[in-house]
């Protein structure tokens, strides 16, 4: 199940379309959109509502017998809580994108939007420890602008990508928003470096964890929570 | 306003009692308890509900004309979102405790509970950068056990504190749970090192920010969110 | 192609057996053993010969039309060079294991052998940046002892694993040697935490990169080398 | 007591004027100037004399029954030694400014002068661990130039501040010299971000420590020195 | 013995010429060139062959009764393996240059070439921990271009050096290639900062270790390897 | 000139005796003792007086035409200031010891005394960046106890050394006090690992810098101070 923490179903559709190409033949991808919450996750307040929407969707997924989950929001909103209540593995698009980029490039750049979300990227960089190989660049456009389509941002993203290659010695690009998935191929063609789309990356990571018979450790941090009755 | 993200009013009362001793004469402390949510914040799922409860309480605070806020939960649940919607400064008990300890000791230890919450401390250490001067030790007791009273944990906490001084070269102790506030004085007497209680520390920090005329920057990360209508 | 940088074919067989269980149905795994070089990679001198053996095997793989490569040696010997000459992606078992563990646990421990190889783990931890979530523990046994079988080490590894869970707050275990693959299931049963075997992890990572159409960036660090004529 | 480690009394007066606005009603601020030493602390040699002057002033303060101390020099010259001999808490303006900025902004910039003092900022960043959220920018003007007045530097400081906001994603500014205190309000008006003046910040920090009944730990690093007879 | 891991004897000669000026009167410097391998070490594949050539040269050195070794290749190719088989100390030109620069400057810049070798510098920075005081700048020229002479690169290197001083606050320059040794004096004259040439630095380091009676620890990482028979 | 920042001439004599063995034949070592100040540098207050004594001794050295300086006090008291006023290079025994240990061992331990000086070691570790390869262990004995002789501490130091090798995976030992110089050989014999004595290390470093024609950069941090008239 690919969980979109916001309520914009068109973003879920776009993300699923991109991820399906990367999914294995036997994998059934279920796109899930928040029933209530926010239209896009840009602010810290949005993240609170997004995390709640993630929880609700994981519960629905557990009822459906879902094997594993992808959180399709840059910043991996709600990831720690989802791990506690999901029986199967849960992977965030951000951590998946960073780990993927680290296997194809010595250094890379995240291009995210809008600028105020920079700290979401920094938070995952602190968690994964990959900050020493990464720079963060931002595009001044709201997430809602990419809800329907992101191709009109290709020039802006490509410009930041070229700067990253030139000034930051980046060798790959991580798309810093699920809404930018449609840029993966055209940007890669333009820049001639790997362009990593986190949802596709996370889908393959979940497949890999399942194939290894691995799921979240229940020892401490992600042990099952007590019943809340909420 | 001292915000307790959980629904246990007795913890709010205890915390306020401890913080009042540190508050300036002119400061009016308003203790606030979550109207709905979880009884204690121990798990990552709890943190989602806790963050929501923080948001609701800040909104109520804004309606009341509150000048500044303290988040009384180790891990600073909901802090980034609260900063976006509060007009005045918002300080988490964890960051306040760490900064305070750093001004009275070269190295210090957090003693927190239960063990599964270790990652909440680590997260704030990554954010503040004070990990190189801090160790984290845990007590195997649930937060709910300290809801009414924490004095029965004095021996267990003191034992970890002595170990921290001996083995980690700690020179001060940070109490890693709002529910441990009652231990501040007896633990300090026992260990003969400064014992920092984060809510009291955060209250003085908010007072200090207000005295300097400072509040949260509105430039990027904590700019006001758009109206959500939720 | 799963590349064993040493000349011990029985280790290749064991590793392939373990990895096959994790590989996707359509994936053909080719086990490859060094034709010349060292019987096991334990020392820094061994790593030089191991890296040379990796190069030779990648060349053979390129002639065979191999899609992607796994380096089956803890420390990821020869990985940067392999990336330069392989058309497809190359993943080291160490980086794959660390990234995998980071998706199922907040903190984890590497258990490796013999003690003198500790620096190989540290090197990959510096590269991946995951040192803040990892401890390294060692078993005093040579790699050659695990060439035929590693089950006799289960008690020793489990003892370190229990210590890691208790003293390091580890929540998962990374097996620090391709020769320990047979311990994956029994150790996980014993410790009740996820046990990550790097070769299996790397196989799924390569599958994932291929599914995403990603390979090594050619921009700078891993650009194709000039023809050497060696 | 606000300790100016240099002999320029006009700087003490300016600093006290700024800090008084932030001090609590019941706080009596005593400005103290070095009796002997250097006119400004810019070089590493200056810091030696500055540290000596701090010691002498703390001794005088102890004789006067002073409750707590602020070191009014960017770089916190003499702070560790002062902690050993002062009965009450001692806070450096640099650490106070950094901790304060960290409570109102995700990232911030220090603007200091002259360029040769950059290492003093870096030293405190290493100590506090806040380097990952901070950039350091310098103005090419000597400290003595700001002894009497710093308003003529407003344009130069504002230009660096704008660059910090634009290029470093800074969200607040830390004034990197006690002599720049007069810029706090005009710079904040110009840049529309929080501007943190360290002496004012440190005064509130000392007030907060006293309110919590906290002072320097006597366990190890800051234990009282033996009598020197110097 | 100064070990050139590549087969270009003219580079060995140049490097020895520069290092001789720094060597003590009683030191006999033996320049050694790879008998087989690569003409220059620029790529990761080159490093594999370079490491092998280092091993072969150390063996020859041991047969000759050499007291200590310098690895004359930026990136310190083959250093860990050389330490295992050499009786005396082995110092890499990169680590020596960084440690030397750290004793004459607070911050410094490496100027290396070609751009694709940046990761070699980063690797040694991670190992030495000096990344917080260093920036890496690159010149777009192949190593082979400096085999015969590097003076024609003086303008390009000086330009990067000036930028490093201006934009990175660098106070010294580390030449990031053994082939740049001839630039040491003219660049220092041009930039008026210390310019550190790593081979000369490493020669003095080996002399110093020998004078102290120190050689590589045999306890764990660098214990003697077993006999390989290769 | 080997500068002892304290007034205990017997320590200077001991240190010089040890360093002379490592000095080159043509090197004339001048031992210098503080004329006024403290008997030993253990506290932060001591460091202020020690730094002043270093300054006075460097001035005397400059009048004598000294070529280079070693600061013979663990913690490198007064080093930055000494660099500003010395014409030749200045090396601290701590940085020299750490860099030396890093060239003969992958990891190492500092054994220092008394426990309260731990922060002096940590400060230099932060500055050099070698903390990831180092542990700090302490002996509970005052520096004054080693003024005359340190051989009675051999057992205590050796016990910590054995623990460092066993529990910290240390491969070399750094003696954390100039007064422990006499232990270098017996400790190395006992532990069978390299034992680094910082003053000897620093003497060879100064010789090396002089041989390379290098001295402190005058660009920014260590530019000559203005005339003080003090």
Short mmCIF file of N, CA and C in Angstrom, two decimals, chain D residues 20-82:
data_model
loop_
_atom_site.label_atom_id
_atom_site.label_comp_id
_atom_site.label_asym_id
_atom_site.label_seq_id
_atom_site.Cartn_x
_atom_site.Cartn_y
_atom_site.Cartn_z
N UNK D 20 19.75 45.64 29.87
CA UNK D 20 18.81 46.05 30.91
C UNK D 20 17.36 45.88 30.44
N UNK D 21 17.16 46.14 29.17
CA UNK D 21 15.80 46.01 28.64
C UNK D 21 15.28 44.58 28.77
N UNK D 22 16.20 43.63 28.71
CA UNK D 22 15.78 42.23 28.78
C UNK D 22 15.75 41.69 30.21
N UNK D 23 16.40 42.38 31.12
CA UNK D 23 16.50 41.87 32.48
C UNK D 23 15.15 41.96 33.21
N UNK D 24 14.95 41.06 34.15
CA UNK D 24 13.71 41.05 34.92
C UNK D 24 13.69 42.26 35.87
N UNK D 25 12.49 42.67 36.29
CA UNK D 25 12.38 43.84 37.17
C UNK D 25 13.27 43.74 38.41
N UNK D 26 13.32 42.58 39.01
CA UNK D 26 14.08 42.46 40.26
C UNK D 26 15.56 42.25 40.09
N UNK D 27 16.03 42.22 38.85
CA UNK D 27 17.44 41.94 38.62
C UNK D 27 18.27 43.22 38.65
N UNK D 28 19.30 43.21 39.45
CA UNK D 28 20.24 44.33 39.46
C UNK D 28 21.44 43.97 38.60
N UNK D 29 21.64 44.70 37.52
CA UNK D 29 22.76 44.42 36.62
C UNK D 29 23.96 45.27 37.01
N UNK D 30 25.10 44.63 37.21
CA UNK D 30 26.33 45.37 37.49
C UNK D 30 27.24 45.23 36.28
N UNK D 31 27.53 46.33 35.65
CA UNK D 31 28.48 46.29 34.54
C UNK D 31 29.89 46.35 35.08
N UNK D 32 30.74 45.49 34.54
CA UNK D 32 32.11 45.45 35.05
C UNK D 32 33.07 45.50 33.87
N UNK D 33 34.08 46.32 33.98
CA UNK D 33 35.06 46.49 32.92
C UNK D 33 36.43 46.05 33.42
N UNK D 34 37.23 45.50 32.52
CA UNK D 34 38.57 45.07 32.91
C UNK D 34 39.38 46.27 33.41
N UNK D 35 40.04 46.08 34.53
CA UNK D 35 40.90 47.15 35.05
C UNK D 35 42.19 47.21 34.25
N UNK D 36 42.70 46.06 33.88
CA UNK D 36 43.89 46.02 33.04
C UNK D 36 43.67 44.96 31.98
N UNK D 37 44.40 45.09 30.90
CA UNK D 37 44.25 44.12 29.81
C UNK D 37 44.22 44.82 28.47
N UNK D 38 43.30 44.41 27.62
CA UNK D 38 43.29 44.90 26.25
C UNK D 38 42.03 45.71 25.97
N UNK D 39 42.14 46.60 24.99
CA UNK D 39 41.01 47.48 24.65
C UNK D 39 39.87 46.73 23.97
N UNK D 40 40.22 45.68 23.27
CA UNK D 40 39.18 44.84 22.67
C UNK D 40 39.76 43.45 22.51
N UNK D 41 38.88 42.47 22.45
CA UNK D 41 39.33 41.08 22.34
C UNK D 41 39.11 40.62 20.91
N UNK D 42 40.18 40.68 20.13
CA UNK D 42 40.07 40.28 18.72
C UNK D 42 41.00 39.13 18.38
N UNK D 43 42.13 39.09 19.05
CA UNK D 43 43.14 38.11 18.69
C UNK D 43 43.20 37.02 19.76
N UNK D 44 43.96 36.00 19.47
CA UNK D 44 44.14 34.95 20.47
C UNK D 44 44.95 35.44 21.66
N UNK D 45 45.87 36.36 21.40
CA UNK D 45 46.60 36.97 22.52
C UNK D 45 45.64 37.78 23.38
N UNK D 46 44.77 38.51 22.73
CA UNK D 46 43.76 39.27 23.49
C UNK D 46 42.95 38.34 24.39
N UNK D 47 42.65 37.16 23.88
CA UNK D 47 41.83 36.24 24.68
C UNK D 47 42.54 35.81 25.96
N UNK D 48 43.85 35.69 25.90
CA UNK D 48 44.58 35.34 27.12
C UNK D 48 44.41 36.43 28.17
N UNK D 49 44.62 37.67 27.73
CA UNK D 49 44.47 38.79 28.67
C UNK D 49 43.01 38.95 29.09
N UNK D 50 42.13 38.70 28.15
CA UNK D 50 40.71 38.77 28.46
C UNK D 50 40.31 37.75 29.52
N UNK D 51 40.82 36.54 29.39
CA UNK D 51 40.49 35.49 30.37
C UNK D 51 40.99 35.88 31.75
N UNK D 52 42.18 36.46 31.79
CA UNK D 52 42.72 36.91 33.07
C UNK D 52 41.83 38.00 33.66
N UNK D 53 41.39 38.91 32.81
CA UNK D 53 40.52 39.99 33.29
C UNK D 53 39.18 39.44 33.77
N UNK D 54 38.70 38.40 33.13
CA UNK D 54 37.46 37.77 33.59
C UNK D 54 37.65 37.21 34.99
N UNK D 55 38.75 36.50 35.19
CA UNK D 55 39.02 35.93 36.51
C UNK D 55 39.04 37.01 37.59
N UNK D 56 39.74 38.10 37.29
CA UNK D 56 39.84 39.17 38.28
C UNK D 56 38.47 39.76 38.60
N UNK D 57 37.65 39.88 37.56
CA UNK D 57 36.33 40.47 37.78
C UNK D 57 35.41 39.51 38.54
N UNK D 58 35.53 38.22 38.27
CA UNK D 58 34.70 37.27 39.02
C UNK D 58 35.11 37.30 40.49
N UNK D 59 36.40 37.39 40.74
CA UNK D 59 36.83 37.48 42.16
C UNK D 59 36.22 38.71 42.83
N UNK D 60 36.25 39.81 42.11
CA UNK D 60 35.64 41.03 42.66
C UNK D 60 34.14 40.80 42.88
N UNK D 61 33.53 40.15 41.91
CA UNK D 61 32.11 39.84 42.04
C UNK D 61 31.80 38.97 43.24
N UNK D 62 32.63 37.96 43.43
CA UNK D 62 32.40 37.09 44.59
C UNK D 62 32.49 37.89 45.89
N UNK D 63 33.44 38.82 45.92
CA UNK D 63 33.57 39.66 47.12
C UNK D 63 32.32 40.51 47.32
N UNK D 64 31.69 40.88 46.20
CA UNK D 64 30.48 41.71 46.27
C UNK D 64 29.22 40.88 46.51
N UNK D 65 29.35 39.58 46.48
CA UNK D 65 28.17 38.73 46.66
C UNK D 65 27.31 38.62 45.42
N UNK D 66 27.91 38.70 44.29
CA UNK D 66 27.15 38.62 43.03
C UNK D 66 26.52 37.23 42.89
N UNK D 67 25.29 37.20 42.34
CA UNK D 67 24.55 35.93 42.22
C UNK D 67 24.94 35.14 40.98
N UNK D 68 25.22 35.85 39.91
CA UNK D 68 25.53 35.16 38.67
C UNK D 68 26.24 36.09 37.71
N UNK D 69 26.84 35.52 36.66
CA UNK D 69 27.72 36.29 35.80
C UNK D 69 27.40 36.05 34.33
N UNK D 70 27.61 37.10 33.54
CA UNK D 70 27.54 37.00 32.09
C UNK D 70 28.88 37.43 31.52
N UNK D 71 29.40 36.65 30.60
CA UNK D 71 30.64 37.06 29.95
C UNK D 71 30.29 37.70 28.62
N UNK D 72 30.59 38.99 28.54
CA UNK D 72 30.11 39.81 27.43
C UNK D 72 31.17 39.94 26.36
N UNK D 73 31.56 38.81 25.80
CA UNK D 73 32.58 38.83 24.75
C UNK D 73 32.32 37.64 23.85
N UNK D 74 32.17 37.88 22.55
CA UNK D 74 31.86 36.78 21.64
C UNK D 74 33.05 35.83 21.59
N UNK D 75 32.77 34.58 21.85
CA UNK D 75 33.82 33.57 21.99
C UNK D 75 33.85 33.04 23.41
N UNK D 76 33.16 33.75 24.31
CA UNK D 76 33.02 33.33 25.72
C UNK D 76 34.38 33.16 26.39
N UNK D 77 35.23 34.14 26.16
CA UNK D 77 36.57 34.15 26.73
C UNK D 77 36.55 33.99 28.25
N UNK D 78 37.31 33.04 28.73
CA UNK D 78 37.47 32.89 30.17
C UNK D 78 36.33 32.16 30.85
N UNK D 79 35.36 31.69 30.09
CA UNK D 79 34.18 31.06 30.69
C UNK D 79 34.50 29.84 31.56
N UNK D 80 35.29 28.87 31.08
CA UNK D 80 35.50 27.69 31.93
C UNK D 80 36.15 28.03 33.26
N UNK D 81 37.12 28.93 33.23
CA UNK D 81 37.79 29.30 34.47
C UNK D 81 36.84 30.05 35.40
N UNK D 82 36.04 30.93 34.83
CA UNK D 82 35.09 31.68 35.65
C UNK D 82 34.14 30.73 36.37
#
